[in-house]
Coordinates of C-alpha atoms in Angstrom, one line a residue:
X1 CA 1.6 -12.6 48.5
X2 CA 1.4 -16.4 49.1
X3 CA 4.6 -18.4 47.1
X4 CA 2.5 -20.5 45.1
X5 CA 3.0 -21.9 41.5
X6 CA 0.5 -20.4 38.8
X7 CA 0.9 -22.2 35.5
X8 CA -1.1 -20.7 32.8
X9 CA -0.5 -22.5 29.8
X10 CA -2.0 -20.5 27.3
X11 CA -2.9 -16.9 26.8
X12 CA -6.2 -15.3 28.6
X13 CA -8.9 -15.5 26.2
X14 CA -10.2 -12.2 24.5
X15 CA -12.5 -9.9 26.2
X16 CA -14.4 -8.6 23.3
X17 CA -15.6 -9.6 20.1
X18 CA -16.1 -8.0 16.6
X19 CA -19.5 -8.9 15.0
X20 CA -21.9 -7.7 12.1
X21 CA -25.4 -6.9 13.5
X22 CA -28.4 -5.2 11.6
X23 CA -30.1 -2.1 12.3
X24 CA -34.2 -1.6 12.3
X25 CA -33.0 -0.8 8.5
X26 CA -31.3 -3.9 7.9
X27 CA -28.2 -2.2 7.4
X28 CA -25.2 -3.9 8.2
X29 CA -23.1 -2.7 11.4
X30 CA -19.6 -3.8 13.2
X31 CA -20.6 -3.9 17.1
X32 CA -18.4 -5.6 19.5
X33 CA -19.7 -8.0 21.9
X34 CA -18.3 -9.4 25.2
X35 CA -16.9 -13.2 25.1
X36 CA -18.4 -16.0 27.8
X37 CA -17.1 -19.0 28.8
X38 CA -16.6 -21.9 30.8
X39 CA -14.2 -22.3 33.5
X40 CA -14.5 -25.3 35.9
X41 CA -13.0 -24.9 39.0
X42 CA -11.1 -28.2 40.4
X43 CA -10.1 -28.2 44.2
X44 CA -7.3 -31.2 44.6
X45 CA -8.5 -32.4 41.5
X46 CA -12.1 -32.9 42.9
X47 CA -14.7 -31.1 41.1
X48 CA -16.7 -27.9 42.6
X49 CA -18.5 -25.7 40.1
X50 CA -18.8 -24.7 36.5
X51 CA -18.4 -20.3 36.5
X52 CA -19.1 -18.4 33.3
X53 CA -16.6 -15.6 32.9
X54 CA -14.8 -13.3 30.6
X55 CA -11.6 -15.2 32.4
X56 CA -9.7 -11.8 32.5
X57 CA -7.4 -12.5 35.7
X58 CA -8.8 -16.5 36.3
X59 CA -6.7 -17.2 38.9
X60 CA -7.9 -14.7 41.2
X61 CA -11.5 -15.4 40.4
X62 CA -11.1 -19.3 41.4
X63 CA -9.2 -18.7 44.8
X64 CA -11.6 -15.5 45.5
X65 CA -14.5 -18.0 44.9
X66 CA -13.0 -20.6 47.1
X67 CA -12.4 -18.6 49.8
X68 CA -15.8 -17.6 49.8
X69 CA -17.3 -20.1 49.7
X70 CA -15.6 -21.9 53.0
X71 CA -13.7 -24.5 50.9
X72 CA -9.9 -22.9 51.3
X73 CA -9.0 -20.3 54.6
X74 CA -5.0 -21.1 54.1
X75 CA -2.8 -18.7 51.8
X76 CA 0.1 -20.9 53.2
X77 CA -1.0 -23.8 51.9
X78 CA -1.5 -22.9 48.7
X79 CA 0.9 -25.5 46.4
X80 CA -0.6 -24.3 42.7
X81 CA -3.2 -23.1 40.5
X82 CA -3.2 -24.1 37.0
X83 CA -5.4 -22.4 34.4
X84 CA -5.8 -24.0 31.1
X85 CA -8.3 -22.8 28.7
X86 CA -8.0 -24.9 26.1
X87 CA -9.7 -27.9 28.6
X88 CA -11.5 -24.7 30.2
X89 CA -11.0 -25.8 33.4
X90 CA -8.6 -24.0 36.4
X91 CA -7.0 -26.8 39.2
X92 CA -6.6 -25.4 42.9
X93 CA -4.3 -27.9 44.9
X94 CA -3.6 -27.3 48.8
X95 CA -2.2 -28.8 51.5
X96 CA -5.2 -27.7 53.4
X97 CA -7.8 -30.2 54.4
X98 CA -10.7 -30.5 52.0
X99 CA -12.8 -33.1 53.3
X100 CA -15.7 -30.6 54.6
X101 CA -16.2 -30.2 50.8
X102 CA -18.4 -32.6 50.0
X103 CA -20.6 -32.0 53.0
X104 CA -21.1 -28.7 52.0
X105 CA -21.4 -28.5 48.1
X106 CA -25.2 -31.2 49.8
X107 CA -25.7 -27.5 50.8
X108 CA -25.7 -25.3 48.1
X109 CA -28.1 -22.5 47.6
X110 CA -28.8 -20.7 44.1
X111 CA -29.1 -16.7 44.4
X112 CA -29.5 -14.6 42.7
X113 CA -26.4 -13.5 41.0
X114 CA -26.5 -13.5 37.2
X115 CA -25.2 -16.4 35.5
X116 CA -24.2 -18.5 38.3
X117 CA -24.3 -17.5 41.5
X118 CA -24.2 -19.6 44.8
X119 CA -23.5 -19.4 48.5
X120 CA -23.3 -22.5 50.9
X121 CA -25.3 -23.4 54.2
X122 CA -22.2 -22.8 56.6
X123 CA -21.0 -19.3 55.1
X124 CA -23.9 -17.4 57.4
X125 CA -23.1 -19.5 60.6
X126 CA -19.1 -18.0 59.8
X127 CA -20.6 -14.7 60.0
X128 CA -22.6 -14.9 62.8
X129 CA -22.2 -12.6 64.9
X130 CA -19.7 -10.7 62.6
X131 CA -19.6 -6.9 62.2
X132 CA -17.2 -5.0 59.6
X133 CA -14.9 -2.4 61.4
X134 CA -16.7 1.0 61.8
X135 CA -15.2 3.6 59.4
X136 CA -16.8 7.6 58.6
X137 CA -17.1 8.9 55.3
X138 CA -17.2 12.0 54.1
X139 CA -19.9 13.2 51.0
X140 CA -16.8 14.7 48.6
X141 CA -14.7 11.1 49.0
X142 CA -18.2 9.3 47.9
X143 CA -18.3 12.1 44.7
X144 CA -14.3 11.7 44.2
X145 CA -14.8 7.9 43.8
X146 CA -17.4 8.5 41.6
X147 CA -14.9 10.5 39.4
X148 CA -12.1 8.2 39.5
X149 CA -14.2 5.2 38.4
X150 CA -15.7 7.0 35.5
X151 CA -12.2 6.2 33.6
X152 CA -12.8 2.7 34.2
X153 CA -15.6 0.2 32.6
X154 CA -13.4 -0.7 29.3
X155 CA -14.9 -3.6 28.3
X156 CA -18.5 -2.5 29.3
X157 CA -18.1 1.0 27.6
X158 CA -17.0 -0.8 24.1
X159 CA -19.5 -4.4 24.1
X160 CA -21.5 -4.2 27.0
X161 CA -23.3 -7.1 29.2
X162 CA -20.9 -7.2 31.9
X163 CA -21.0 -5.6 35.6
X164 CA -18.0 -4.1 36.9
X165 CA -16.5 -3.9 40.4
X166 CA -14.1 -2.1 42.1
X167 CA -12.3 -2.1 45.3
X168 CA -11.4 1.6 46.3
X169 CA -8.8 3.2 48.7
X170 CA -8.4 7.0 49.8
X171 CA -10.7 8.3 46.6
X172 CA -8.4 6.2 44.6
X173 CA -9.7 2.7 42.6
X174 CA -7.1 0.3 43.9
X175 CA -8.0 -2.4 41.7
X176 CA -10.9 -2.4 38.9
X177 CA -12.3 -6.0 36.8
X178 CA -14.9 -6.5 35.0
X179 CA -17.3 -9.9 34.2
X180 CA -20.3 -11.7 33.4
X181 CA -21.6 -12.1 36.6
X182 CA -20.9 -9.4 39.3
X183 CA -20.4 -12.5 41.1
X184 CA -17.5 -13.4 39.3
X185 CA -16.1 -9.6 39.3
X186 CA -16.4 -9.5 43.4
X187 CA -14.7 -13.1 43.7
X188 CA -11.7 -12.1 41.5
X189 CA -10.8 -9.2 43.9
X190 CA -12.0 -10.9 47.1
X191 CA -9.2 -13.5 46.0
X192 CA -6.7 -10.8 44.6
X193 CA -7.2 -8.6 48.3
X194 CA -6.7 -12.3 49.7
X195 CA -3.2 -13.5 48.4
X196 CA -1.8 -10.1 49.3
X197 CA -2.7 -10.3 52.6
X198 CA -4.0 -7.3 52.9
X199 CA -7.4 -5.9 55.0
X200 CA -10.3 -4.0 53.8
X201 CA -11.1 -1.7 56.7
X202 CA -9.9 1.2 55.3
X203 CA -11.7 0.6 51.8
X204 CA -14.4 0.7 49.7
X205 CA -15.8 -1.4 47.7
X206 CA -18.0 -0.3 44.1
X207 CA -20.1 -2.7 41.8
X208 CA -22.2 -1.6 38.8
X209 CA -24.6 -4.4 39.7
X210 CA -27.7 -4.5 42.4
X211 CA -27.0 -5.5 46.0
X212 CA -28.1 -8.4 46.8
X213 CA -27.7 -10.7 49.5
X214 CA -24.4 -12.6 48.1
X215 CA -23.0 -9.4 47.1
X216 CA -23.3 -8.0 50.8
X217 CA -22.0 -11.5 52.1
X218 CA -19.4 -11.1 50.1
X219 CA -18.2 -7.5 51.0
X220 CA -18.7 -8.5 54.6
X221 CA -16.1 -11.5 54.3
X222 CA -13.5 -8.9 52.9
X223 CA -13.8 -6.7 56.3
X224 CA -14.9 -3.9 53.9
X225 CA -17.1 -1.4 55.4
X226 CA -18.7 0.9 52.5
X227 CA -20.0 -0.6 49.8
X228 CA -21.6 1.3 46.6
X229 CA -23.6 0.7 43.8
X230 CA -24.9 2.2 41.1
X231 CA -28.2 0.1 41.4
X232 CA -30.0 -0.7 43.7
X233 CA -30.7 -2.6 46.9
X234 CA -32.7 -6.1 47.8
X235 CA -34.2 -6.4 51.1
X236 CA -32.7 -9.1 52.1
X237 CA -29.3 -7.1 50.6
X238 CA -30.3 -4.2 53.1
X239 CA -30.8 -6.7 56.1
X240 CA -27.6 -8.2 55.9
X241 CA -25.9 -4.5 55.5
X242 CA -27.6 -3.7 58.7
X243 CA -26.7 -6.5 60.6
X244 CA -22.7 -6.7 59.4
X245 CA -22.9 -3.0 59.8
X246 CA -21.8 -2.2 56.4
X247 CA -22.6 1.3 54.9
X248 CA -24.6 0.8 52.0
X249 CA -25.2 3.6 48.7
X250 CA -27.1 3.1 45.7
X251 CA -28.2 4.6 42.9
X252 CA -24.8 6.3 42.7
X253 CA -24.5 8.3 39.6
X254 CA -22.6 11.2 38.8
X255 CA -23.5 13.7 42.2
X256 CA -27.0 12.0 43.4
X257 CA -26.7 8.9 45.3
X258 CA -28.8 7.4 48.1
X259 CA -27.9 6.2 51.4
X260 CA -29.6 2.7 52.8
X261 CA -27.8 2.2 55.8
X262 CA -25.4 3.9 57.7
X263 CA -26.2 7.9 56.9
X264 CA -25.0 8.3 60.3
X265 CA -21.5 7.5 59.5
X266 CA -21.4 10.3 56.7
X267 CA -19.9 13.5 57.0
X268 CA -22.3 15.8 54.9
X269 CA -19.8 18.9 54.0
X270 CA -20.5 19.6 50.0
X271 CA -23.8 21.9 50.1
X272 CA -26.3 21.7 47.6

């Protein structure tokens, strides 16, 4: 992981909630509810963009956002990140050079992530061309993965309004968060599989929410191969998957998914 200074004043904010709601009988109820907020993201003390977020592991979310969003491609020159939520705000600062930011923040594109959700003119002329290393997959590892994130969704299971994502390894989820926006969820371990270095060829990657384009563009910029949802797809989501060559499944859900792209990379061997 990159040697860079992470100063995190106070504590991370609470996840959930306790509140009294009122049934169709007007009797009282405790029901838990999941906490928003604010977190502006500061890049060399210049201003980029205002993300609402649970802010479970914020300093992963900011650099994961960064990084895909073209504005930071150095781990190295990473020099700290501080987090402070009682200005709600989170500093980047780098040694990298940051003038193309301005330029490009003139190009800025809403999508349609939940919340906030945004892409930038020159992340599609990064991927040109770009195609995720091929990988096979077999029907029982899809089900297994299935399994293993059934144990997951805390947050969701206990207040929910937030989508969950996952990245996945050998049937195994690597590394689980949850947010607001499933935007938020796939920045936060885009940045975590980014400070470590690490590649995503040989995983998977899982979100509760639909797939969209930014969620494939997303995937793609990770190297990740399979992604999995248990919504469904867009079709400009589905054009994307076909052009990085990403295997996409949706609708996953207990043992019934479907299969958008790539069916031929999937080794059928459970029988009905």
């Amino acid at each position: 992981m990159s040697a860079f200074s992470l100063i995190q004043p106070t504590e991370n904010p609470q996840q959930t909630m306790e509140v009294t709601v009122y049934d169709q009988y007007g009797e009282p109820l405790s029901k838990s509810i999941a906490c928003e907020r604010p977190l502006t993201v500061l890049l060399n003390w210049q201003e980029v963009v205002t993300l609402m977020t649970l802010g479970s592991r914020p300093e992963a979310l900011v650099l994961g956002y960064l990084k895909n969003q073209g504005f930071i491609a150095e781990r190295e020159q990473l020099q700290s990140v501080i987090i402070d939520w009682q200005t709600h705000s989170a500093a980047v600062v780098t040694k990298e050079n940051i003038d193309r930011v301005q330029p490009a923040l003139k190009k800025k594109t809403v999508t349609s992530g939940c919340g906030q959700g945004t892409m930038y003119g020159n992340v599609m002329q990064q991927l040109e061309g770009y195609q995720v290393p091929q990988t096979r997959l077999k029907q029982s590892q899809i089900y297994a993965t299935l399994e293993a994130l059934t144990h997951h969704n805390q947050t969701y299971k206990k207040a929910g309004a937030v989508h969950g994502c996952a990245i996945c390894q050998n049937n195994h989820v690597r590394s689980f968060v949850e947010d607001v926006g499933r935007h938020n969820a796939v920045d936060t371990l885009a940045g975590e599989l980014w400070l470590q270095g690490d590649s995503g060829h040989d995983k998977l990657f899982y979100t509760t929410g639909r797939l969209t384009s930014e969620m494939v563009i997303k995937v793609a910029q990770m190297g990740i191969p399979v992604l999995l949802s248990r919504s469904g797809v867009t079709q400009m989501g589905l054009d994307l998957a076909n052009q990085f060559g990403i295997t996409t499944i949706a609708r996953a859900k207990g043992l019934r998914f479907e299969i958008y792209s790539g069916a031929e990379k999937i080794d059928f061997d459970v029988k009905g």
